[in-house]
Short mmCIF file of N, CA and C in Angstrom, two decimals:
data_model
loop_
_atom_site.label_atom_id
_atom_site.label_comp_id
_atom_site.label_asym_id
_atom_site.label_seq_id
_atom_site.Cartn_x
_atom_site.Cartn_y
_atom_site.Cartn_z
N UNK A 1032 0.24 47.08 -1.00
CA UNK A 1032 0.86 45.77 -0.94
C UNK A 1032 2.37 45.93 -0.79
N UNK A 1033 3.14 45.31 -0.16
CA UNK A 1033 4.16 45.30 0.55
C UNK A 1033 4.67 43.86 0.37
N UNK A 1034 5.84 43.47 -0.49
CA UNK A 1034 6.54 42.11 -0.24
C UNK A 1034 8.24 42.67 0.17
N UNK A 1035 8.52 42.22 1.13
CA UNK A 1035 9.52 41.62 1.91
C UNK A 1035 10.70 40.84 1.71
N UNK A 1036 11.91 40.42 1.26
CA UNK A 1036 12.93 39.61 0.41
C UNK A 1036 13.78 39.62 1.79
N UNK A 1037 13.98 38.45 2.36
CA UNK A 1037 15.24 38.14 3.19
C UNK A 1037 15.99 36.74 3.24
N UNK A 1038 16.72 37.11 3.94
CA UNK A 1038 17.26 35.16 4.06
C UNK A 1038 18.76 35.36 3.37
N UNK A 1039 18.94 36.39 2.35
CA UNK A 1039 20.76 36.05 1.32
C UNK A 1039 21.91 36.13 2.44
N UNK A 1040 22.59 35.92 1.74
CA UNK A 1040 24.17 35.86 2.45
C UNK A 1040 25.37 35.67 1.34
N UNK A 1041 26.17 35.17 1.83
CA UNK A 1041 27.52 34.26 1.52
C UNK A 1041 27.57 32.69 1.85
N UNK A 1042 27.48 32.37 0.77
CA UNK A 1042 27.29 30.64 1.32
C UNK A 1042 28.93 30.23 0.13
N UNK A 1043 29.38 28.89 0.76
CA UNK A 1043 30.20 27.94 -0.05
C UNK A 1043 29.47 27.82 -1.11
N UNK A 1044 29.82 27.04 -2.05
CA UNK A 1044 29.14 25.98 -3.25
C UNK A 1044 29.31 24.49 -2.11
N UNK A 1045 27.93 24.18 -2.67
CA UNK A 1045 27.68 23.00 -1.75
C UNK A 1045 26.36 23.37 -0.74
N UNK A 1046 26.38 24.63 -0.51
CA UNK A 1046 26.03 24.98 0.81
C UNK A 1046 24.53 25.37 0.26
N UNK A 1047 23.59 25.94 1.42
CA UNK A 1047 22.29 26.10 1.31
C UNK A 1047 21.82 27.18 2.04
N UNK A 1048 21.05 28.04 1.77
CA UNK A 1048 19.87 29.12 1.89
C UNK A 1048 18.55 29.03 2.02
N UNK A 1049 18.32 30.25 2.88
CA UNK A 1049 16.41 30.03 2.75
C UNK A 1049 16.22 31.14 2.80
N UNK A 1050 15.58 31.55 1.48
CA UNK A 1050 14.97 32.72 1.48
C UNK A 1050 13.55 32.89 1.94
N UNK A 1051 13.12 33.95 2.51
CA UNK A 1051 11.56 34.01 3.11
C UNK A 1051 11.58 35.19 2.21
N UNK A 1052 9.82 35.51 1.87
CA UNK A 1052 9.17 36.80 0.85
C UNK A 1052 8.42 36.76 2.02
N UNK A 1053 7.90 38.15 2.61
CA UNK A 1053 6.53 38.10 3.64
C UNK A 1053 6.14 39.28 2.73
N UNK A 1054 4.69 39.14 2.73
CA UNK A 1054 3.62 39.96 2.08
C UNK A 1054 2.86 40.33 3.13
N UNK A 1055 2.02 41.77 3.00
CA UNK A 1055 1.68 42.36 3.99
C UNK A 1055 0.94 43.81 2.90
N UNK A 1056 -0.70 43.52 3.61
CA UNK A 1056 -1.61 44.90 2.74
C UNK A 1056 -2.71 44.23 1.60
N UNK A 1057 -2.11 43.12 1.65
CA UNK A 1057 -3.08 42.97 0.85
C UNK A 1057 -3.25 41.15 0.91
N UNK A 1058 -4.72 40.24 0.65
CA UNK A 1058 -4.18 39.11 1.03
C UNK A 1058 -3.77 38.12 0.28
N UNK A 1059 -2.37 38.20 -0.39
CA UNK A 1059 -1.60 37.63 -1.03
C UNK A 1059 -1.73 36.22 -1.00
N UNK A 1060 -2.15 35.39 -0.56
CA UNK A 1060 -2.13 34.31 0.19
C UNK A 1060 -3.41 33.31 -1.42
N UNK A 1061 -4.02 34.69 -1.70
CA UNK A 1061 -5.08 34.36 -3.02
C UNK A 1061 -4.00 34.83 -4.33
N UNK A 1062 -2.75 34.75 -4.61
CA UNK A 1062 -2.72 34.82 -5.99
C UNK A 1062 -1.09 34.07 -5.84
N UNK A 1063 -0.25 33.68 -6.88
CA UNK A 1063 0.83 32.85 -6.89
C UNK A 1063 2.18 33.84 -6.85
N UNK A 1064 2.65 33.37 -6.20
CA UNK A 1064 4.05 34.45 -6.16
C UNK A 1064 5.30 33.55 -6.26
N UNK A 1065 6.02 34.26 -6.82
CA UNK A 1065 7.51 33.49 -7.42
C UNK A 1065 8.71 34.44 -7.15
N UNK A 1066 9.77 33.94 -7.31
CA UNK A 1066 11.23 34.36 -6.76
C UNK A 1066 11.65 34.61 -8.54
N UNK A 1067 12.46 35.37 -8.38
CA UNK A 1067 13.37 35.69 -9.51
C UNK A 1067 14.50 36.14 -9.22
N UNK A 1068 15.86 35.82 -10.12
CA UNK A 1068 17.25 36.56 -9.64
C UNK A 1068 18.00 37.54 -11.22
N UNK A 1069 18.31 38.07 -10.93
CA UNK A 1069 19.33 39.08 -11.89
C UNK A 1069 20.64 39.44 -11.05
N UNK A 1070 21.69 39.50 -12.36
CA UNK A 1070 22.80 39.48 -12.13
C UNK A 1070 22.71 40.99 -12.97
N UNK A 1071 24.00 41.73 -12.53
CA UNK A 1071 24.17 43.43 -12.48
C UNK A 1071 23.99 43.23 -14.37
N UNK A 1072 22.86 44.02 -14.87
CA UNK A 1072 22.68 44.16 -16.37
C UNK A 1072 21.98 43.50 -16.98
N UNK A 1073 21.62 42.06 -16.48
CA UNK A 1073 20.41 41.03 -17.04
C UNK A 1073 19.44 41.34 -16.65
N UNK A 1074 18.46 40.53 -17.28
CA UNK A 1074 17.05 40.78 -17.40
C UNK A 1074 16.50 39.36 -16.15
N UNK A 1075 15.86 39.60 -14.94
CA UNK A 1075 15.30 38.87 -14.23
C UNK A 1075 14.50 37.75 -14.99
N UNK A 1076 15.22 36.11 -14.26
CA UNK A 1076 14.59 35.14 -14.54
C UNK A 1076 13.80 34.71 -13.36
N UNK A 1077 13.25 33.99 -14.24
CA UNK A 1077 11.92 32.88 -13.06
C UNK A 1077 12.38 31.90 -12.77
N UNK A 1078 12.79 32.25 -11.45
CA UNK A 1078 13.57 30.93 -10.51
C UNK A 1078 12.41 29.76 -10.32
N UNK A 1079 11.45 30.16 -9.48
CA UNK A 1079 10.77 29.23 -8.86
C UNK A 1079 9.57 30.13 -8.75
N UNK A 1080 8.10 29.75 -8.61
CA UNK A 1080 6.48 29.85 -8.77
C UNK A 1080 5.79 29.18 -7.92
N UNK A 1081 5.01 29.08 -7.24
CA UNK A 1081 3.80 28.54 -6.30
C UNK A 1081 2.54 28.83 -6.37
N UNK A 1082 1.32 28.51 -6.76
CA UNK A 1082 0.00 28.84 -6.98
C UNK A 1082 -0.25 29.42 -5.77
N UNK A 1083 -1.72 29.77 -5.42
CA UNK A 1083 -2.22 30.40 -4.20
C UNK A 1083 -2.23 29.19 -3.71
N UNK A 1084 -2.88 28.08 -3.59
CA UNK A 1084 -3.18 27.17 -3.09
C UNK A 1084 -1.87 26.58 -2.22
N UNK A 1085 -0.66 26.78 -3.03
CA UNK A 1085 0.75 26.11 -2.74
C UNK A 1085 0.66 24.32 -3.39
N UNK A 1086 -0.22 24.29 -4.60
CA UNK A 1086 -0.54 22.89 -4.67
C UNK A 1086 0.48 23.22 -5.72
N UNK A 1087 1.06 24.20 -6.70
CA UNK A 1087 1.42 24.29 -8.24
C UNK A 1087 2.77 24.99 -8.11
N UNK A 1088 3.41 23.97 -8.52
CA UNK A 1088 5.38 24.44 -8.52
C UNK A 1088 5.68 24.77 -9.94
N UNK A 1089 6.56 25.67 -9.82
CA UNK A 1089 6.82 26.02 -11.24
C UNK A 1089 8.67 26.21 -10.51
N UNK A 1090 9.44 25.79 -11.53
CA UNK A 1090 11.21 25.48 -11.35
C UNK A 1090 11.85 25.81 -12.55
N UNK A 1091 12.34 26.76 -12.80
CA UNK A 1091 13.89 26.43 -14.16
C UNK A 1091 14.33 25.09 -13.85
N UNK A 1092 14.99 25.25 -14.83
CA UNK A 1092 15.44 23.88 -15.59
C UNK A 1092 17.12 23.82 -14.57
N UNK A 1093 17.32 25.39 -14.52
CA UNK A 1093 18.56 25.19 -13.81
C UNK A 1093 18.42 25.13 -12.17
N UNK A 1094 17.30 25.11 -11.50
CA UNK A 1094 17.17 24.84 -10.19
C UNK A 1094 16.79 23.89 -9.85
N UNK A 1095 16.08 22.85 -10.79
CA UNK A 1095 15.20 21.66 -10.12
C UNK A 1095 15.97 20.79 -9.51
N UNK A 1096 15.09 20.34 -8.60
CA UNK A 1096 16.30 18.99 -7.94
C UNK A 1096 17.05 19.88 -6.41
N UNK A 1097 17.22 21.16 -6.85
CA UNK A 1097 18.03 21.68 -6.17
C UNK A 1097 17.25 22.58 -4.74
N UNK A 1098 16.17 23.50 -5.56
CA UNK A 1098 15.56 24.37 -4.63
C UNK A 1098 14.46 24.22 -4.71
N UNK A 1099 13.78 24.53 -3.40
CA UNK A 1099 12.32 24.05 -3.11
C UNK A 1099 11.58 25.24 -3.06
N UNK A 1100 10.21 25.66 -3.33
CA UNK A 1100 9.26 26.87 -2.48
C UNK A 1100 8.28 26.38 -2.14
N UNK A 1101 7.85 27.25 -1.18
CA UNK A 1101 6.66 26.58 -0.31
C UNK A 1101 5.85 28.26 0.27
N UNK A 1102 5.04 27.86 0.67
CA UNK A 1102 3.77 28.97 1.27
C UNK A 1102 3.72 28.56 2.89
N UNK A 1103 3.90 29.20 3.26
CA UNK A 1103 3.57 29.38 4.92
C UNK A 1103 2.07 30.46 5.01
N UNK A 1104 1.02 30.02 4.65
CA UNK A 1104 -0.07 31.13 4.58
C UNK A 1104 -0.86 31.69 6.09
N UNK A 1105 -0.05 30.50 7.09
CA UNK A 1105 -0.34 31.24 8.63
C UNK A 1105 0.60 32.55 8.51
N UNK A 1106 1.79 32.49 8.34
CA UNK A 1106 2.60 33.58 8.79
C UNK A 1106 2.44 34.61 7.43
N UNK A 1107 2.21 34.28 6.26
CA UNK A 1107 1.93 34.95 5.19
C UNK A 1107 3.54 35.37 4.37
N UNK A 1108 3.84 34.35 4.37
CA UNK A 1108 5.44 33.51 3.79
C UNK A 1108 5.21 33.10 2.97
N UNK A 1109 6.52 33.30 2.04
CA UNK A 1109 6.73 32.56 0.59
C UNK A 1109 8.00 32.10 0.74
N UNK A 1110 8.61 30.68 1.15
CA UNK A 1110 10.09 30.70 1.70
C UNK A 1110 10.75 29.99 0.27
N UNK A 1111 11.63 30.39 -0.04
CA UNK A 1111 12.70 29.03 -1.03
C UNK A 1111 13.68 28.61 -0.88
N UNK A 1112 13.59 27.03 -0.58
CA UNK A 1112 14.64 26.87 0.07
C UNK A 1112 15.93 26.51 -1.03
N UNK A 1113 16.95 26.99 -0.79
CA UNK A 1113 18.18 26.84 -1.67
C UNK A 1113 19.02 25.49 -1.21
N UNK A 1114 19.26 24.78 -2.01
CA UNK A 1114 20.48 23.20 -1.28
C UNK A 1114 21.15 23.36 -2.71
N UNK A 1115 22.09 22.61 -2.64
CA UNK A 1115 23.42 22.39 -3.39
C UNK A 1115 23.85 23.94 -4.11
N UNK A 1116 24.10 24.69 -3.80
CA UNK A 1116 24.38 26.36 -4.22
C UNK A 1116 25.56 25.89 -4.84
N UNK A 1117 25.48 26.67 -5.99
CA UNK A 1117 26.29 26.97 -7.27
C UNK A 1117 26.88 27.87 -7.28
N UNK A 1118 28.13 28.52 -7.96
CA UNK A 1118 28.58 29.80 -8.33
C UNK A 1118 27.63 30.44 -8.93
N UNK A 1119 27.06 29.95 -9.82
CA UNK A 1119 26.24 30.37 -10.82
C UNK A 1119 24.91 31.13 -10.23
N UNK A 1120 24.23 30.63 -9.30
CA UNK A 1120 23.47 31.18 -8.70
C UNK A 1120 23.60 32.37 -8.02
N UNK A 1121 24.50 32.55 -7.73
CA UNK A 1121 25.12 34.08 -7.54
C UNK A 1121 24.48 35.24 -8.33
N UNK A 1122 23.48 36.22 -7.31
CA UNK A 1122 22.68 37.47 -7.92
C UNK A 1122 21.77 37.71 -6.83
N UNK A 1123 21.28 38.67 -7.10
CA UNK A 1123 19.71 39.45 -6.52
C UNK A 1123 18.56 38.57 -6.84
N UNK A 1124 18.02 37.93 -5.41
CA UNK A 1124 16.64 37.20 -5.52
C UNK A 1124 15.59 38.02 -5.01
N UNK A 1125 14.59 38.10 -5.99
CA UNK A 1125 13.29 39.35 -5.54
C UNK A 1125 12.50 38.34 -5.68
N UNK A 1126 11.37 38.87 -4.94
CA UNK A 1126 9.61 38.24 -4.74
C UNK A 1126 9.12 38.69 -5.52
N UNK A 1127 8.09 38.23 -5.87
CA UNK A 1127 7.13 39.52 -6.92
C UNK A 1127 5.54 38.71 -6.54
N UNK A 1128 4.46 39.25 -7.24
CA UNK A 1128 2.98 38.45 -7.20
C UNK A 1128 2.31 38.98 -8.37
N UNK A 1129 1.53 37.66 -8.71
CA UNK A 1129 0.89 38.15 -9.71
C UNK A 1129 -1.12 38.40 -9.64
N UNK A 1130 -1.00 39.71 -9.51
CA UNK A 1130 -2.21 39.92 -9.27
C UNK A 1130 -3.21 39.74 -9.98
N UNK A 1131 -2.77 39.02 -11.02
CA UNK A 1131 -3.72 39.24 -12.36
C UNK A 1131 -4.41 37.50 -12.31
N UNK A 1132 -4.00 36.66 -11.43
CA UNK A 1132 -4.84 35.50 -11.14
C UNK A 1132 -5.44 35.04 -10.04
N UNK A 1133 -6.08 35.42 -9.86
CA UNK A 1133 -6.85 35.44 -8.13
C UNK A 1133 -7.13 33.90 -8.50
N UNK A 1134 -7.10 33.23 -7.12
CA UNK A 1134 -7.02 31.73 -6.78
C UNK A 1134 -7.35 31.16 -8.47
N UNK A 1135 -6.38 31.57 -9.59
CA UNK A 1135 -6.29 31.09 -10.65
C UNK A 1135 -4.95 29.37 -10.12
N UNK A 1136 -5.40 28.41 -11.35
CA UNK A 1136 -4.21 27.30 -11.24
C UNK A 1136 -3.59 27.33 -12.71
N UNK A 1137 -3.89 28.54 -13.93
CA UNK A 1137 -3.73 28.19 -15.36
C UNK A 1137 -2.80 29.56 -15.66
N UNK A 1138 -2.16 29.42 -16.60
CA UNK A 1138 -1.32 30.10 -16.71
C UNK A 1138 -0.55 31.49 -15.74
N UNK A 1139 -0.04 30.99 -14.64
CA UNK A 1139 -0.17 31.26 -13.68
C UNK A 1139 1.52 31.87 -13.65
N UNK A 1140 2.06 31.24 -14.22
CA UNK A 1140 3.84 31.39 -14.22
C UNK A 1140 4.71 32.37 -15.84
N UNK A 1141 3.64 33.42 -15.79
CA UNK A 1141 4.13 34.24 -16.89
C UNK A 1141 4.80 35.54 -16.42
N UNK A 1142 5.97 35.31 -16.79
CA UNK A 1142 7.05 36.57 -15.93
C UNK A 1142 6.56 37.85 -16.27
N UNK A 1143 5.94 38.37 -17.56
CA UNK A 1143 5.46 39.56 -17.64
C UNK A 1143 4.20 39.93 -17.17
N UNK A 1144 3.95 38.65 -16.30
CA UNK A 1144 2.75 39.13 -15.28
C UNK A 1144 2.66 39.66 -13.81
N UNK A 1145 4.08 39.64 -13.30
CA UNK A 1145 4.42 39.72 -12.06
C UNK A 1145 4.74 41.04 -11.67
N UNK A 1146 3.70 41.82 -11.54
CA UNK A 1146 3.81 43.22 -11.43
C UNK A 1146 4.06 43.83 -9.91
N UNK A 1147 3.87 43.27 -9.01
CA UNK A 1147 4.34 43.43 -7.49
C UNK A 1147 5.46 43.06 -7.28
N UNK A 1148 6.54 44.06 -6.80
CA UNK A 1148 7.43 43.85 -6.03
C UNK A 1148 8.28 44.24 -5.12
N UNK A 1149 9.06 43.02 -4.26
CA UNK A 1149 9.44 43.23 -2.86
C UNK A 1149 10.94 44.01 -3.65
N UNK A 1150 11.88 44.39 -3.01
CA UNK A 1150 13.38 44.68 -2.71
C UNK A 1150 13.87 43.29 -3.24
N UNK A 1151 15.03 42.84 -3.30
CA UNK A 1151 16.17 42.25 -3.48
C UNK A 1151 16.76 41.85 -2.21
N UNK A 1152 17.18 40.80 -2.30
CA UNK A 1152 18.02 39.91 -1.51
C UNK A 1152 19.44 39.28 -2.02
N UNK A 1153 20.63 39.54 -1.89
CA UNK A 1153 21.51 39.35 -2.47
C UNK A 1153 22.06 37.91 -1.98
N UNK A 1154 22.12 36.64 -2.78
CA UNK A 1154 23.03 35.85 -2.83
C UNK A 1154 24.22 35.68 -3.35
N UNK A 1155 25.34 35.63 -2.55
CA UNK A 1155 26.18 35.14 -3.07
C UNK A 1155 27.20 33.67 -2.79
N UNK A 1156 27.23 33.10 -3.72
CA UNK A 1156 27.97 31.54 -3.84
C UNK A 1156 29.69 31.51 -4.32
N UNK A 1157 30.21 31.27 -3.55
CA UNK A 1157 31.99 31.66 -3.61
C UNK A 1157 32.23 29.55 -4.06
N UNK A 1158 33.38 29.96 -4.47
CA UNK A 1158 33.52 28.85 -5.03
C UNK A 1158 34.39 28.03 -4.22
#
């Protein structure tokens, strides 16, 4: 299994991103995969979550409103889209999957379950 992290840059505050995760080896498309970011020394949070289905969103408290994810399961995509970018958001966004719920919809968004993962994608938000 193989996940994929692209899309970061340099954006304003104000400004917006889209990150894509592509998975590849295995068919990902059956279990929920989520974005997470860390800043140099922290411990990776759970940005954003999507069931297999793409019916089940899972958001921090500090993204809602703001960033979207979605499943592209033709192309075998996990994209998130970033709008109103913060300083704060500033860090390394990784993919991960959790293999441990095959077309599960129940406890589905537990960070110490997310044992697959892609590389890092670096955002950064200038003020």
């Amino acid at each position: 299994v193989q996940l994929q992290a692209s899309g970061g840059g340099l954006v304003q505050a104000g400004g917006s991103l889209r990150l894509s995760c592509a998975y590849s080896g295995r068919t990902l498309s059956d279990y929920p995969v989520a974005w997470f970011r860390a800043t140099s020394g922290e411990e990776r949070e759970l940005v954003a979550g999507v069931s297999w289905s793409g019916e089940i969103t899972y958001y921090a408290e500090s993204v809602k409103g703001r960033f979207s994810i979605s499943r592209d399961i033709a192309d075998n995509l996990v994209n998130l889209q970033m709008n109103s970018l913060k300083p704060e958001d500033t860090a390394t966004y990784y993919c991960a999957a959790n293999t441990k719920r095959y077309r599960s919809t129940a406890r589905i968004f537990f960070p110490s379950e997310y044992k697959t993962w892609g590389q890092g994608t670096l955002v950064t938000v200038s003020s």
